[in-house]
Structure formats: structure tokens, C-alpha cells
Amino acid sequence: MSPRPAGWLPKRDDGLWSRRLLSATVAAAVAALVAAALSRVPRFEPDVCVFWLFVGLTALLRRWRPRRDARLVWRERVAGLDGTEPGLVARRSLAGWVDLVTALAWATAVMLVVAMALPADPQWARVARLALLAGLAAVTGVVVYLDARFTGRLALTASGIRHGRRRYDWSNIDRVSLHREDGRIAGVRLRPRVWPSLEPAPVVGRDVAVPEQRLSAAIEAYRERPQVLAAGPVTAPEPAADADPTC
């Protein structure tokens, strides 16, 4: 069950070009706004107290996990890796958005500190500062593009489970269990039938608004009959009251 990322050379007839164009337009607009905003940031001296305050705040935000009670929603057209198909979709959770914004904030902070540490006058320093700014704007644009490009953060379709840009084939999922991290449930582990890599089994859904128990029950329900997802509108099953398949 090697995760297959979205290809950089898509098919010509996959029906996703309008979605790609819209996503690219939104990403370019956001990247331009970020570049314009960063170019107007005045020079400053890094403050140690502000730095540690920022570290503490981001650490608290990463530990913050609000209650999640959303359900998998049926969509007739789910934009996936190679085309559109029916399926169940889970949106990104509020904590997942916080994690994403925090990561971008860290990248911005590091870039600003490095840029401010460069001398003001030499030509090479101005070029380096411009390159850092353009790089951060480009990274932000790519993040926005990928988020707009796919329908939902996670989707269950007849072709597989898509989490972000990675897809996992139903035929190679041998077991589904709740994954724990630091004593808390954090995602659903997909134990594969064949896994040649030395990496641990993939974990999906830790950043979606659907709770792990509900997501696990849905994956288990369609694991042996994924074709049902393409047959028409379906409602994801609810987990049993005493279900806790943690592993």
C-alpha cells in the first residue's frame, strides 16, 4: 500500500483542468499578497523575549484540540488525484488549520530573522533578501493551491482513501485501528497487507473534523466493498458505542 502522491504531469482528459486553473489563480493571488505584505515589513532587531513568547504560543496551539463532531459528507463529484468521482469527504478541522497556519508563521518568522540579519547595502544581500521573500511567497502559494485543488482534506472513494495528496488502495488495507500519540487518539492507522518500507504504517485523519472513531468505522465498513461508494449517495455508518480498536 505505498502511498501514491498526485503526479506533477496530470492526464489531459482527467476533467480537472478547470479546477487546477481556479486553484492556481487563487494561489497566485495569495502569493502576490504575501509577497507585497512582506516587502513592506520594516527592518527590526530580533527580540529574545518576543521569540520565546512566540515559541510558547505555538506550542500551546499545537496542543490545543477542540472537540470534533463532524460527519463524513457525501459528494457526487470529489476532485481527487486523477479525476472526479463520488465519495465521502471530511474537511480539515479547526486544529488542523491552526497547525497549518502555525507552520507558515514559523517559516515567516525564520525568513524575517534571516533577512534582517543580512547587511543592508551589498547587492548580494538585497538579492538574497528578495529570494527569501519570493521563496516564502511561493511556498504559501503551493499550500493554498493544494488546499483548493482537492475536495476536502480526506476523501473515501471507490478508488481508494485520499488524505491530502496521498492515496491508499483499499485492496491493501488489512486492518484499521485508532492511533495514539502522547496518550491521545490522533488519527486512524491503516495496517497494510504488504508494506515493503521500514516506515510505520500510515496514519490518516488526525487533522480532519471527523472524529477518529467515526472515520475508523467508515473505513472498516467500506474496506471490503469500496464499490458501494460509487453506486450512489451513501451515509457513513456510526461507530459502536463500545468500539475502541486502538492499536
Short mmCIF file of C-alpha atoms in Angstrom, two decimals:
data_model
loop_
_atom_site.label_atom_id
_atom_site.label_comp_id
_atom_site.label_asym_id
_atom_site.label_seq_id
_atom_site.Cartn_x
_atom_site.Cartn_y
_atom_site.Cartn_z
CA MET A 1 0.00 0.00 0.00
CA SER A 2 2.62 2.51 -0.99
CA PRO A 3 1.02 5.95 -0.78
CA ARG A 4 0.75 7.46 -4.26
CA PRO A 5 1.15 11.23 -4.38
CA ALA A 6 -0.53 13.37 -7.01
CA GLY A 7 1.52 13.43 -10.17
CA TRP A 8 3.11 16.63 -11.43
CA LEU A 9 2.27 15.62 -15.03
CA PRO A 10 -1.52 15.08 -14.97
CA LYS A 11 -3.53 13.46 -17.74
CA ARG A 12 -5.01 15.71 -20.40
CA ASP A 13 -8.52 14.22 -20.19
CA ASP A 14 -8.99 13.80 -16.44
CA GLY A 15 -11.60 16.58 -16.22
CA LEU A 16 -9.70 18.54 -13.56
CA TRP A 17 -8.17 21.34 -15.62
CA SER A 18 -10.80 23.92 -14.67
CA ARG A 19 -10.21 23.07 -11.00
CA ARG A 20 -6.45 23.32 -11.47
CA LEU A 21 -6.81 26.69 -13.18
CA LEU A 22 -9.04 28.05 -10.42
CA SER A 23 -6.68 26.74 -7.73
CA ALA A 24 -3.65 28.20 -9.49
CA THR A 25 -5.38 31.57 -9.81
CA VAL A 26 -6.24 31.66 -6.10
CA ALA A 27 -2.72 30.52 -5.18
CA ALA A 28 -1.10 33.18 -7.37
CA ALA A 29 -3.28 35.90 -5.83
CA VAL A 30 -2.43 34.80 -2.28
CA ALA A 31 1.29 34.51 -3.11
CA ALA A 32 1.26 38.03 -4.58
CA LEU A 33 -0.45 39.42 -1.47
CA VAL A 34 2.06 37.68 0.81
CA ALA A 35 4.99 39.00 -1.22
CA ALA A 36 3.58 42.53 -1.18
CA ALA A 37 2.99 42.40 2.58
CA LEU A 38 6.45 41.02 3.36
CA SER A 39 8.15 43.58 1.13
CA ARG A 40 6.72 46.33 3.33
CA VAL A 41 7.90 44.84 6.62
CA PRO A 42 10.40 47.30 8.13
CA ARG A 43 13.78 46.22 9.41
CA PHE A 44 13.81 45.30 13.09
CA GLU A 45 16.09 43.83 15.73
CA PRO A 46 15.04 40.32 16.84
CA ASP A 47 13.88 40.35 20.45
CA VAL A 48 14.62 37.31 22.62
CA CYS A 49 11.51 37.79 24.79
CA VAL A 50 9.26 38.03 21.73
CA PHE A 51 10.91 34.91 20.32
CA TRP A 52 10.23 32.81 23.42
CA LEU A 53 6.69 34.17 23.62
CA PHE A 54 6.17 33.04 20.03
CA VAL A 55 7.62 29.58 20.82
CA GLY A 56 5.34 29.18 23.83
CA LEU A 57 2.27 30.33 21.94
CA THR A 58 2.84 27.94 19.04
CA ALA A 59 3.49 25.06 21.45
CA LEU A 60 0.16 25.74 23.17
CA LEU A 61 -1.67 25.96 19.86
CA ARG A 62 -0.27 22.62 18.75
CA ARG A 63 -1.53 21.03 21.99
CA TRP A 64 -4.96 22.62 21.57
CA ARG A 65 -7.50 20.17 20.19
CA PRO A 66 -11.11 21.39 20.22
CA ARG A 67 -13.99 18.95 20.13
CA ARG A 68 -14.68 17.39 16.72
CA ASP A 69 -18.17 16.15 15.92
CA ALA A 70 -18.46 16.49 12.12
CA ARG A 71 -19.60 13.69 9.83
CA LEU A 72 -18.36 12.41 6.51
CA VAL A 73 -20.40 14.19 3.83
CA TRP A 74 -21.44 12.66 0.54
CA ARG A 75 -20.31 14.48 -2.61
CA GLU A 76 -21.27 13.43 -6.12
CA ARG A 77 -18.09 14.99 -7.56
CA VAL A 78 -14.99 14.64 -5.41
CA ALA A 79 -11.90 16.16 -7.04
CA GLY A 80 -9.13 13.65 -6.43
CA LEU A 81 -5.78 12.71 -7.93
CA ASP A 82 -6.77 11.67 -11.45
CA GLY A 83 -10.34 12.86 -11.85
CA THR A 84 -13.68 13.34 -10.13
CA GLU A 85 -15.78 10.57 -8.62
CA PRO A 86 -18.47 10.14 -5.94
CA GLY A 87 -17.40 9.69 -2.35
CA LEU A 88 -17.43 10.74 1.29
CA VAL A 89 -15.44 13.82 2.29
CA ALA A 90 -14.05 15.14 5.59
CA ARG A 91 -12.98 18.78 5.87
CA ARG A 92 -9.92 19.99 7.70
CA SER A 93 -10.50 20.55 11.42
CA LEU A 94 -10.01 23.86 13.21
CA ALA A 95 -6.94 22.41 14.93
CA GLY A 96 -5.67 21.28 11.52
CA TRP A 97 -6.00 24.85 10.23
CA VAL A 98 -4.17 26.11 13.30
CA ASP A 99 -1.32 23.66 12.67
CA LEU A 100 -1.08 24.78 9.05
CA VAL A 101 -1.10 28.49 9.91
CA THR A 102 1.41 27.91 12.71
CA ALA A 103 3.80 26.15 10.32
CA LEU A 104 3.54 29.07 7.88
CA ALA A 105 4.05 31.53 10.75
CA TRP A 106 7.23 29.71 11.77
CA ALA A 107 8.51 29.80 8.19
CA THR A 108 7.74 33.52 8.03
CA ALA A 109 9.46 34.22 11.34
CA VAL A 110 12.60 32.31 10.32
CA MET A 111 12.67 34.07 6.95
CA LEU A 112 12.31 37.50 8.54
CA VAL A 113 15.07 36.86 11.08
CA VAL A 114 17.43 35.65 8.35
CA ALA A 115 16.51 38.54 6.07
CA MET A 116 17.02 41.10 8.83
CA ALA A 117 20.39 39.58 9.70
CA LEU A 118 21.68 40.32 6.19
CA PRO A 119 23.53 43.60 5.66
CA ALA A 120 21.55 46.40 4.07
CA ASP A 121 23.87 47.75 1.37
CA PRO A 122 25.60 44.98 -0.64
CA GLN A 123 23.89 43.92 -3.86
CA TRP A 124 24.18 40.23 -2.98
CA ALA A 125 22.31 40.84 0.30
CA ARG A 126 19.45 42.56 -1.50
CA VAL A 127 19.25 39.68 -3.98
CA ALA A 128 19.30 37.12 -1.14
CA ARG A 129 16.58 39.02 0.73
CA LEU A 130 14.44 39.12 -2.42
CA ALA A 131 14.99 35.38 -2.96
CA LEU A 132 13.88 34.59 0.60
CA LEU A 133 10.74 36.69 0.17
CA ALA A 134 9.91 35.09 -3.17
CA GLY A 135 10.53 31.61 -1.74
CA LEU A 136 8.16 32.11 1.16
CA ALA A 137 5.50 33.58 -1.12
CA ALA A 138 5.89 30.60 -3.44
CA VAL A 139 5.57 28.09 -0.57
CA THR A 140 2.41 29.85 0.62
CA GLY A 141 1.03 29.71 -2.91
CA VAL A 142 1.71 25.97 -3.18
CA VAL A 143 -0.05 25.33 0.15
CA VAL A 144 -3.08 27.34 -0.99
CA TYR A 145 -3.09 25.58 -4.38
CA LEU A 146 -3.09 22.10 -2.84
CA ASP A 147 -5.83 23.02 -0.38
CA ALA A 148 -8.05 24.43 -3.14
CA ARG A 149 -7.19 21.70 -5.62
CA PHE A 150 -8.77 18.76 -3.76
CA THR A 151 -12.26 18.31 -2.34
CA GLY A 152 -11.86 18.05 1.43
CA ARG A 153 -8.80 17.15 3.43
CA LEU A 154 -9.73 13.45 3.34
CA ALA A 155 -11.97 11.51 0.98
CA LEU A 156 -13.23 7.92 0.76
CA THR A 157 -13.96 6.93 -2.85
CA ALA A 158 -14.15 3.68 -4.77
CA SER A 159 -10.56 4.17 -6.00
CA GLY A 160 -9.09 4.49 -2.51
CA ILE A 161 -8.60 6.65 0.57
CA ARG A 162 -7.15 10.05 -0.25
CA HIS A 163 -5.53 12.07 2.53
CA GLY A 164 -4.11 15.30 1.19
CA ARG A 165 -2.07 14.38 -1.90
CA ARG A 166 -1.63 10.73 -0.95
CA ARG A 167 -3.91 7.86 -1.81
CA TYR A 168 -4.07 4.38 -0.25
CA ASP A 169 -5.57 1.43 -2.10
CA TRP A 170 -8.45 -0.40 -0.46
CA SER A 171 -7.12 -3.78 -1.60
CA ASN A 172 -4.05 -3.50 0.61
CA ILE A 173 -5.70 -2.42 3.86
CA ASP A 174 -5.62 -5.41 6.18
CA ARG A 175 -6.67 -3.77 9.44
CA VAL A 176 -7.90 -0.44 10.77
CA SER A 177 -7.15 0.80 14.27
CA LEU A 178 -7.09 4.01 16.28
CA HIS A 179 -3.65 5.54 16.61
CA ARG A 180 -2.48 7.04 19.92
CA GLU A 181 0.14 9.73 20.29
CA ASP A 182 1.22 11.17 23.65
CA GLY A 183 -1.66 9.33 25.29
CA ARG A 184 -4.28 10.81 22.98
CA ILE A 185 -6.08 9.38 19.96
CA ALA A 186 -4.53 11.03 16.91
CA GLY A 187 -5.69 9.60 13.61
CA VAL A 188 -6.56 6.20 12.16
CA ARG A 189 -3.81 3.70 11.41
CA LEU A 190 -4.11 1.73 8.17
CA ARG A 191 -2.27 -1.54 8.67
CA PRO A 192 -1.33 -2.80 5.19
CA ARG A 193 -1.23 -6.35 3.89
CA VAL A 194 2.03 -5.57 2.09
CA TRP A 195 4.30 -2.81 3.32
CA PRO A 196 7.87 -3.07 1.98
CA SER A 197 9.07 0.09 3.66
CA LEU A 198 10.61 0.18 7.13
CA GLU A 199 8.44 3.19 7.94
CA PRO A 200 5.46 2.72 10.29
CA ALA A 201 2.04 2.05 8.82
CA PRO A 202 0.35 5.22 7.51
CA VAL A 203 -1.94 7.25 9.76
CA VAL A 204 -4.77 9.33 8.27
CA GLY A 205 -7.36 11.74 9.60
CA ARG A 206 -5.56 13.33 12.54
CA ASP A 207 -6.25 16.80 11.08
CA VAL A 208 -9.88 16.41 9.97
CA ALA A 209 -13.09 17.50 11.67
CA VAL A 210 -14.49 13.94 11.74
CA PRO A 211 -13.58 12.12 14.99
CA GLU A 212 -11.34 9.08 14.67
CA GLN A 213 -13.97 6.61 15.90
CA ARG A 214 -16.40 7.71 13.18
CA LEU A 215 -13.73 7.71 10.49
CA SER A 216 -12.46 4.28 11.54
CA ALA A 217 -15.98 2.83 11.40
CA ALA A 218 -16.48 4.21 7.89
CA ILE A 219 -13.17 2.86 6.61
CA GLU A 220 -13.89 -0.55 8.12
CA ALA A 221 -17.38 -0.58 6.59
CA TYR A 222 -16.17 0.09 3.05
CA ARG A 223 -12.81 -1.68 3.20
CA GLU A 224 -14.16 -4.88 1.60
CA ARG A 225 -16.78 -3.22 -0.61
CA PRO A 226 -15.49 0.16 -1.81
CA GLN A 227 -17.61 -0.06 -4.99
CA VAL A 228 -20.61 0.93 -2.84
CA LEU A 229 -19.17 4.44 -2.67
CA ALA A 230 -19.59 4.83 -6.44
CA ALA A 231 -23.13 3.39 -6.60
CA GLY A 232 -24.96 6.40 -5.22
CA PRO A 233 -25.46 8.58 -2.14
CA VAL A 234 -24.38 6.75 0.99
CA THR A 235 -24.39 7.60 4.67
CA ALA A 236 -21.31 6.75 6.66
CA PRO A 237 -22.01 4.27 9.48
CA GLU A 238 -21.70 5.32 13.11
CA PRO A 239 -19.25 3.51 15.40
CA ALA A 240 -20.46 1.08 18.03
CA ALA A 241 -20.88 2.60 21.47
CA ASP A 242 -18.16 0.39 22.98
CA ALA A 243 -15.81 0.40 19.99
CA ASP A 244 -12.20 1.32 20.75
CA PRO A 245 -9.95 -0.57 18.27
CA THR A 246 -6.81 1.12 19.47
CA CYS A 247 -3.51 -0.38 18.48
#
